[in-house]
Coordinates of C-alpha atoms in Angstrom, one line a residue:
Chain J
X1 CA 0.0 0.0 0.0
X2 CA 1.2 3.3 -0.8
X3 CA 2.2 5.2 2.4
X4 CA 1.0 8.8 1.2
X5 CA -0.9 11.0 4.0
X6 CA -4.3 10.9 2.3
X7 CA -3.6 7.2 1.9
X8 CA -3.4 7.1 5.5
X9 CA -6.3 9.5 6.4
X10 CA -8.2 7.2 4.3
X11 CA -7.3 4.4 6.6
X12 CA -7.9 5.9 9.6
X13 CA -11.1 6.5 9.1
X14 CA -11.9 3.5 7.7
X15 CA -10.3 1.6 10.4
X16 CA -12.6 3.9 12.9
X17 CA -15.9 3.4 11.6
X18 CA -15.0 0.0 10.6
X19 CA -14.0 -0.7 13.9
X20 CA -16.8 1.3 15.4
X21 CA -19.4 -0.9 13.6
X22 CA -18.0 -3.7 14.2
X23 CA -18.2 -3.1 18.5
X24 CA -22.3 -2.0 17.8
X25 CA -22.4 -5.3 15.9
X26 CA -20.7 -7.2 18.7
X27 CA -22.9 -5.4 21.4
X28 CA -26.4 -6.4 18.8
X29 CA -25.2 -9.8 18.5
X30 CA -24.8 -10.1 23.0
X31 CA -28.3 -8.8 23.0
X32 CA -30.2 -11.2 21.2
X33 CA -28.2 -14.1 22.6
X34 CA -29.5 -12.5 25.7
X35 CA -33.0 -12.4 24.2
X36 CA -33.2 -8.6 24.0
X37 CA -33.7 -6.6 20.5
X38 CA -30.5 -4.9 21.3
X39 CA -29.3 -1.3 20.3
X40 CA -28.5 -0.6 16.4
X41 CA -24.9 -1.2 15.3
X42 CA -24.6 2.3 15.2
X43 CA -24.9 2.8 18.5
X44 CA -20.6 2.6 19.8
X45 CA -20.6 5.7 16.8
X46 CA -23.6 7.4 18.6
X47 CA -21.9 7.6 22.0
X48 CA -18.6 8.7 20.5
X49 CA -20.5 11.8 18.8
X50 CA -22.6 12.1 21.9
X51 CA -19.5 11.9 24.3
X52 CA -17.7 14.5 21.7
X53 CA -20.2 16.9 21.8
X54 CA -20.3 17.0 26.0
X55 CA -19.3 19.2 28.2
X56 CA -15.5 17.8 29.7
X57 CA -15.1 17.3 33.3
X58 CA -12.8 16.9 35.9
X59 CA -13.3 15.4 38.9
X60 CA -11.8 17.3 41.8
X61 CA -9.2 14.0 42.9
X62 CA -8.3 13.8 39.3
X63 CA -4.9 14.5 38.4
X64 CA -5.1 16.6 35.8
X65 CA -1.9 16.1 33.1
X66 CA -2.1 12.6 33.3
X67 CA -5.8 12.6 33.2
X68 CA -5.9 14.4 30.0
X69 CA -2.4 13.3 28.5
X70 CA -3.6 9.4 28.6
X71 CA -6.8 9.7 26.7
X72 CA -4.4 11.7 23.9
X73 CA -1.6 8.5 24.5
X74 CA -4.6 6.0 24.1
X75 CA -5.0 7.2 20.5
X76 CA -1.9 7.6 19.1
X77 CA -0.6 4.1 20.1
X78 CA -3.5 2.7 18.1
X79 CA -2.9 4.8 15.2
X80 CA 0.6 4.1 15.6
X81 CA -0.5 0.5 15.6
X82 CA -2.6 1.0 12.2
X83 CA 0.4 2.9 10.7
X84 CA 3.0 0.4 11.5
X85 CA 1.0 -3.3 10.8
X86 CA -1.3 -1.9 8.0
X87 CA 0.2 0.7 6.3
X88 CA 3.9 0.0 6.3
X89 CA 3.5 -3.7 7.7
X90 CA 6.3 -4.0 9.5
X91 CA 7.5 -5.7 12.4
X92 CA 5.1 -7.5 15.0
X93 CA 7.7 -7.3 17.6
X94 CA 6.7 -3.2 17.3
X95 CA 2.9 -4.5 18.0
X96 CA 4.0 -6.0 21.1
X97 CA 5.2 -3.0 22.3
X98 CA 2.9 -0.8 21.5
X99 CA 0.5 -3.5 23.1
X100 CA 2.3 -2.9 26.3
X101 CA 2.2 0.4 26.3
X102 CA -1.7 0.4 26.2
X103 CA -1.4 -1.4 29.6
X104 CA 0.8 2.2 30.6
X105 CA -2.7 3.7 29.2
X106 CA -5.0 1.8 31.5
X107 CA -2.9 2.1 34.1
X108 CA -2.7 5.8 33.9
X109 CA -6.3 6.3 33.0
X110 CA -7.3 4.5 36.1
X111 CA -4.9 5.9 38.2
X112 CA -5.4 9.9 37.1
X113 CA -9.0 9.6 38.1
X114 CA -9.0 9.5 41.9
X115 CA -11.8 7.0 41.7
X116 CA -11.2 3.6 43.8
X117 CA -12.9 1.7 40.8
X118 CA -10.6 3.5 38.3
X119 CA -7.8 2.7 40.6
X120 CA -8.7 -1.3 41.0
X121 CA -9.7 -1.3 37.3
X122 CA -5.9 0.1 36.6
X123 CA -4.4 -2.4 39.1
X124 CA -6.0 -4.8 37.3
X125 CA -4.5 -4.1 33.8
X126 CA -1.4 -5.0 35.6
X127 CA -2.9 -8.3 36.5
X128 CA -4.0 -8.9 33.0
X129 CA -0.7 -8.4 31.5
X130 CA -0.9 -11.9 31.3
X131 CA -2.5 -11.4 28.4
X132 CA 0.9 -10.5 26.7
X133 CA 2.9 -13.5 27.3
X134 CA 1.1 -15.6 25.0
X135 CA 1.8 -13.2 22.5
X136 CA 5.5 -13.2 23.3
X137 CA 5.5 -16.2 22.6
X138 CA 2.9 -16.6 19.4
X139 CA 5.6 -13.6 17.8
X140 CA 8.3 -16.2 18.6
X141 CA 6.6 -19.3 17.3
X142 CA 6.0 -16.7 14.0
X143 CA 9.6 -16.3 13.6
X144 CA 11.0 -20.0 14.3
X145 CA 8.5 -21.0 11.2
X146 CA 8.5 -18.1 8.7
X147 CA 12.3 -16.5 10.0
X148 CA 10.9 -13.2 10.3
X149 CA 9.0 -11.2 12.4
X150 CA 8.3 -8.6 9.7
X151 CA 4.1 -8.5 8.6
X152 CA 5.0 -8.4 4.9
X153 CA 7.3 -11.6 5.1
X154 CA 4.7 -13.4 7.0
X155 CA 2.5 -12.5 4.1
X156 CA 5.0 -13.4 1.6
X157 CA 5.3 -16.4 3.3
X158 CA 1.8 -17.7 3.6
X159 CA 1.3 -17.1 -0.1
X160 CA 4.0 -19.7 -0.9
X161 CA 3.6 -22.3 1.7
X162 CA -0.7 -21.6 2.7
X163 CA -1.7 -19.9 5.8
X164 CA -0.4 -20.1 8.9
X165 CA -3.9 -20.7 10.7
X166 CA -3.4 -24.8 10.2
X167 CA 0.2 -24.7 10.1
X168 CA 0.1 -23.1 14.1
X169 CA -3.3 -23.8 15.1
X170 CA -1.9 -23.3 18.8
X171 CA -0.2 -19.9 18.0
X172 CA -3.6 -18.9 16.4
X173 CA -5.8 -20.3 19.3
X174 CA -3.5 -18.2 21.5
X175 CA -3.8 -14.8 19.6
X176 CA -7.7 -15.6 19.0
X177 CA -7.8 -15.7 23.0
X178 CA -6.2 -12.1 22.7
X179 CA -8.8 -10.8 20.4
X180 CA -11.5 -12.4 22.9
X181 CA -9.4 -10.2 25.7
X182 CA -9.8 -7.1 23.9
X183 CA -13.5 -7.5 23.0
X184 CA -16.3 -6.1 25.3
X185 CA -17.5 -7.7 27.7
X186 CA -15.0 -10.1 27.5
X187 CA -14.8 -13.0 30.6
X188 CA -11.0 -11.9 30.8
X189 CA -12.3 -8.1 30.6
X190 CA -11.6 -8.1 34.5
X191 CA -10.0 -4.4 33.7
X192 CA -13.5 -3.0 32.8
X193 CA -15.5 -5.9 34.7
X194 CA -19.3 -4.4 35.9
X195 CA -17.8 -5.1 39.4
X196 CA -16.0 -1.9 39.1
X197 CA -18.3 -0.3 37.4
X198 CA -16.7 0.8 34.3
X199 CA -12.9 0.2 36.0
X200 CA -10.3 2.4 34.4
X201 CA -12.7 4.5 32.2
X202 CA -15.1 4.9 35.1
X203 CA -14.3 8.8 35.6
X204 CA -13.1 9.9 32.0
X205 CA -16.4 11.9 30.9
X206 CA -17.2 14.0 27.6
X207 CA -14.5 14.4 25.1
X208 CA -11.6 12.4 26.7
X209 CA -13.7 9.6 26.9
X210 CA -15.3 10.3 23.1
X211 CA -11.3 10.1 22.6
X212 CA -10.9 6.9 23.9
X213 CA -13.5 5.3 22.1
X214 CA -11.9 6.4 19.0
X215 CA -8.9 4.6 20.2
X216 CA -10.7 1.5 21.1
X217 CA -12.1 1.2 17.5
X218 CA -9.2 1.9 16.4
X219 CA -7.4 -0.6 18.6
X220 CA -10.3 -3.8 17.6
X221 CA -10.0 -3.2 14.0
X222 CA -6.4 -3.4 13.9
X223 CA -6.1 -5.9 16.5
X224 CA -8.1 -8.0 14.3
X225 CA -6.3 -6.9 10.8
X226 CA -3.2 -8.4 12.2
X227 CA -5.4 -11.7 13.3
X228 CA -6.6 -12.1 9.7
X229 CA -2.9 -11.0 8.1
X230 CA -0.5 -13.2 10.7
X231 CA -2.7 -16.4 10.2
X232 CA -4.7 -16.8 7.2
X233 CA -3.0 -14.8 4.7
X234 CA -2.5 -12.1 2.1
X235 CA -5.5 -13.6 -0.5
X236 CA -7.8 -11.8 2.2
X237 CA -5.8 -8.8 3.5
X238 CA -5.4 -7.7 -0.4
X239 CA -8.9 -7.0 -0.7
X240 CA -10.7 -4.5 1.8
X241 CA -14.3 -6.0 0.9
X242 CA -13.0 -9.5 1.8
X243 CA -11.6 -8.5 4.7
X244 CA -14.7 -6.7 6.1
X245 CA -16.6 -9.8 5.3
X246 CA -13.8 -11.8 7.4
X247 CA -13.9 -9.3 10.1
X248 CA -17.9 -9.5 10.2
X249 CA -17.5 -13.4 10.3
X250 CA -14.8 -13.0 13.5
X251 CA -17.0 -10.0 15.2
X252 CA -19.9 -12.7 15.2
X253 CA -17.4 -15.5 16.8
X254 CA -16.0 -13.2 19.2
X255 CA -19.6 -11.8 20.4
X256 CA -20.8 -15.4 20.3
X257 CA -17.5 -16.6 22.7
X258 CA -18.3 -13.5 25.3
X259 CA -22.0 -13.7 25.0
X260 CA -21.9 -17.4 26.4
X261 CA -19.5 -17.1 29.1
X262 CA -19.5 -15.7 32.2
X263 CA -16.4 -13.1 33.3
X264 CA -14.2 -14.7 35.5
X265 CA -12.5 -13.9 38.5
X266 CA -8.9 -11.6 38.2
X267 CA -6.7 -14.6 39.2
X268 CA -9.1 -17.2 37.4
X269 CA -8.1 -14.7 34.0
X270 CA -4.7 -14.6 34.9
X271 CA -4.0 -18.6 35.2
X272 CA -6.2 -19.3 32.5
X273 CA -4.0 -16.7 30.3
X274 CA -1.0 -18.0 32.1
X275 CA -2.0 -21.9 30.9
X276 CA -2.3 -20.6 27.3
X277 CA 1.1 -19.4 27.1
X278 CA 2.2 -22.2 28.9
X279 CA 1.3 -23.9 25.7
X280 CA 3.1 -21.4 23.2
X281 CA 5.7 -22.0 24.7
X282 CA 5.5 -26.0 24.9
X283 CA 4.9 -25.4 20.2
X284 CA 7.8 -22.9 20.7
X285 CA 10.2 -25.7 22.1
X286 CA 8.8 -28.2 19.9
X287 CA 9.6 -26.0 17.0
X288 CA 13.0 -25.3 18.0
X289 CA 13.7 -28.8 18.4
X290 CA 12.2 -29.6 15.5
X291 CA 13.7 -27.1 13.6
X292 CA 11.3 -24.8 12.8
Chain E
X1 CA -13.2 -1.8 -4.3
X2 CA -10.3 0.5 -3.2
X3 CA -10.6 1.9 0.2
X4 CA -12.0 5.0 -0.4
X5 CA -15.0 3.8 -2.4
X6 CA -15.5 1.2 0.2
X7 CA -15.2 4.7 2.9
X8 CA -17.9 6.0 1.2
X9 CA -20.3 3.1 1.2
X10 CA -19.6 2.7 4.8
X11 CA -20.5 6.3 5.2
X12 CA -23.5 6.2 3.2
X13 CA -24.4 3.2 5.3
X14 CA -24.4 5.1 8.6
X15 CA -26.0 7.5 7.5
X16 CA -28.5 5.2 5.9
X17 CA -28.6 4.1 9.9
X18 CA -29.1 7.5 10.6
X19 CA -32.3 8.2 9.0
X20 CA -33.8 4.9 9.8
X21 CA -33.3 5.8 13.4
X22 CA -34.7 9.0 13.1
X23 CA -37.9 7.6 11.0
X24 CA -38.8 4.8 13.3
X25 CA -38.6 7.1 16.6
X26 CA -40.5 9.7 14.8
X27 CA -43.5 7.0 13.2
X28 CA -43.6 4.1 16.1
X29 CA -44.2 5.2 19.7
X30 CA -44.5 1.4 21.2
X31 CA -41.0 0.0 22.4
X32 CA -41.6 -3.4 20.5
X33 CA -43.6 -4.6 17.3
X34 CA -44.2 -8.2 16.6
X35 CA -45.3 -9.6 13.1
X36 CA -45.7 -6.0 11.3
X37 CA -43.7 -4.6 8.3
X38 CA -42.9 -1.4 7.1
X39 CA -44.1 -1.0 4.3
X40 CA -42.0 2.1 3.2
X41 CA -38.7 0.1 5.2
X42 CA -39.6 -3.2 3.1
X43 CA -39.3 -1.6 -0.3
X44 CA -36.0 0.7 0.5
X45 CA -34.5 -2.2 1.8
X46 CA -35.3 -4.8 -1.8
X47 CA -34.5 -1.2 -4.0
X48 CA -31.3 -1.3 -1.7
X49 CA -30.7 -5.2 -1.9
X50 CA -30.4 -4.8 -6.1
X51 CA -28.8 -1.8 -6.3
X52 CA -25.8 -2.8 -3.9
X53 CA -24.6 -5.4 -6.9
X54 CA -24.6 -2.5 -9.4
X55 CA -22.2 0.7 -10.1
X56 CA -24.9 2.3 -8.1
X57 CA -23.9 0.1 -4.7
X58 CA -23.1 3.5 -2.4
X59 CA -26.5 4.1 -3.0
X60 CA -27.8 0.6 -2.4
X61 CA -25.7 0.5 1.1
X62 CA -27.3 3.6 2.0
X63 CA -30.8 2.1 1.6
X64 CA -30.3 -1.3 2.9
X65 CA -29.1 0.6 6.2
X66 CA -32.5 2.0 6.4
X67 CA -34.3 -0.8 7.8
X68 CA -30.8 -1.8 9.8
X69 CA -30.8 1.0 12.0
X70 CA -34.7 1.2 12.6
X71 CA -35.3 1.4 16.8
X72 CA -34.8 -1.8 18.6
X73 CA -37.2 -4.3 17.8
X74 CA -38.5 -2.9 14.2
X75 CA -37.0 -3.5 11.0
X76 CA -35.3 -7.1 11.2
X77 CA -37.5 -8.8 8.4
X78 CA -37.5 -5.9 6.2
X79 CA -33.4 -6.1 6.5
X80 CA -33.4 -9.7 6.1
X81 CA -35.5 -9.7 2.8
X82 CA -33.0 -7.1 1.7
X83 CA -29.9 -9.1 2.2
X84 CA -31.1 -12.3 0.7
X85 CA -32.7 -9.9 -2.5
X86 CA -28.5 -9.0 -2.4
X87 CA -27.1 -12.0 -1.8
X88 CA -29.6 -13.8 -4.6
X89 CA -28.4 -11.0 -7.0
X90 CA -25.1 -11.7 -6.4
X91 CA -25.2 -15.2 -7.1
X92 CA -27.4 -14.9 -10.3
X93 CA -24.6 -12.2 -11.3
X94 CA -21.7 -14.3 -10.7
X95 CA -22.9 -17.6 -12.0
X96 CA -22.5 -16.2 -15.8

């Protein structure tokens, strides 16, 4: 893809309303499996216009920089995210850390506010770095079989030898478990569980929070561009209409997966997440034994 | 498709949301219909269903987002006979 700036506008907003659609479709979907009619899919865009039209508030045990600062950082790791896998495809080891640092965003969010249930939802982002060690190892799996860790070799790579999906079905599993993380109402979403209200983003009100849904569209479609790139290939990533459709066909698994089970408890996440990259890392040996 | 065609179905598709949002809050008062069809919703959403397989598909996405983003509760059969009239188009396109 050509890396112009109106090439990447283009994609931005495309990735937003995609992604926005996608998280009103998800939300529809939980609904009806819940025997309700639902909202429309448009309704994650309606509350981002509604929040960006609010008044902003602070709350008075807020602290304001970081308060402000980490809805801004929220967004631009996501668009970095978009820029760097979509856009330039580059490396996934880059993902990871720009992964990591949107557990610096929760952290902060939750933190900045003041709010106990900001503050437990942001402890428990720390907690659910777990999350992260499965993709360690998925990234490392990646490289023993392809011998690069860069998107467009992996591509290169899947159209000579097929997709990676059946070649790793582990490593795929294990990302797939990410994606289920990152969804709403997830059962390893203990970081913005109902316990705690709305955890980290409990206190972030009007614009900032309008800002941070951005991001999280942002964040899902991208999250799931790299799903569909990484493991089944460049014959869908080279069309944008196929890959909506794929996207579509993932939203509906994803919404089915967190419609049907329950969210579990912080340290019941954590070993489960734990256990998953216990078996990364199991392939990950087996690979390097194997030779790849 | 390139991605800015594709942008601009998308948009026309909210927006297609849009108005069906506004129409059904403004015509329906109840919170839930069972068994009724829009009349009005039933024939944008077939125009939409056979227009979205043509060079005229931003057009047909903004009209088969009509009955989509009716209130909760309204519109599902009207969107549903849309998207089969679509997806039967396609196929009858595609098969020659």
């Amino acid at each position: 893809m050509d890396s112009s700036i109106i090439n990447v506008v283009n994609l931005t907003i495309h990735a937003f309303l995609v992604g926005s659609l996608l998280l009103g479709l998800h939300r529809k979907i939980i609904a009806r499996i819940q025997g309700r009619p639902g909202p429309p899919i448009i309704q994650y865009l309606l509350h981002t216009i509604k929040f960006y039209v609010k008044e902003i508030t602070f709350p008075i045990t807020a602290g304001n920089p970081l308060y402000i600062f980490v809805a801004l950082l929220d967004v631009s790791v996501w668009l970095t995210a978009l820029i760097i896998a979509i856009d330039l495809k580059s490396s996934l080891l880059i993902i990871i850390g720009i992964y990591v640092l949107q557990k610096i965003v929760e952290h902060g969010c939750g933190l900045s506010s003041g709010s106990p249930y900001g503050k437990i939802g942001g402890v428990r982002s720390v907690f659910s770095a777990a999350a992260e060690v499965p993709l360690f190892a998925v990234v490392a799996a990646i490289y023993l079989t392809t011998h690069s860790v860069l998107i467009s070799d992996i591509l290169n790579y899947q159209s000579i030898h097929g997709s990676l999906l059946f070649k790793m079905p582990i490593c795929a599993f294990a990302f797939f478990i990410l994606l289920v993380s990152k969804a709403p109402n997830s059962p390893f979403g203990i970081v913005k569980g109902k316990d705690i209200v709305s955890g980290y983003m409990t206190e972030h009100y009007g614009l900032l929070a309008s800002i941070i849904y951005i991001a999280e569209a942002i964040a899902y479609f991208a999250l799931l561009w790299i799903f569909i790139a990484v493991f089944i290939g460049p014959w869908v990533v080279s069309h944008p209409l196929i890959t909506l459709a794929v996207m579509v066909g993932l939203t509906v698994i994803l919404a089915f997966v967190n419609g049907l089970t329950p969210l579990l408890a912080p340290h019941h996440s954590v070993m489960l997440q734990m256990t998953i990259a216990g078996l990364v890392l199991c392939d990950v040996l087996y690979r390097l034994i194997m030779g790849g | 498709m390139d991605l800015f065609n594709l942008n601009l179905a998308i948009v026309l598709f909210i927006i297609g949301n849009f108005v069906g949002l506004e129409y059904s809050y403004r015509r329906y008062t109840t919170p839930y219909t069972e068994k009724k069809i829009d009349k009005i919703a039933l024939i944008l959403s077939v125009v939409g269903g056979l227009l979205i397989n043509t060079p005229l598909y931003v057009v047909g996405c903004f009209l088969i987002g009509f009955p989509l983003g009716m209130r909760p509760g309204y519109g599902r059969i009207e969107f549903v006979v849309g998207g089969i009239i679509a997806l039967l188009t396609y196929l009858l396109l595609n098969s020659y």
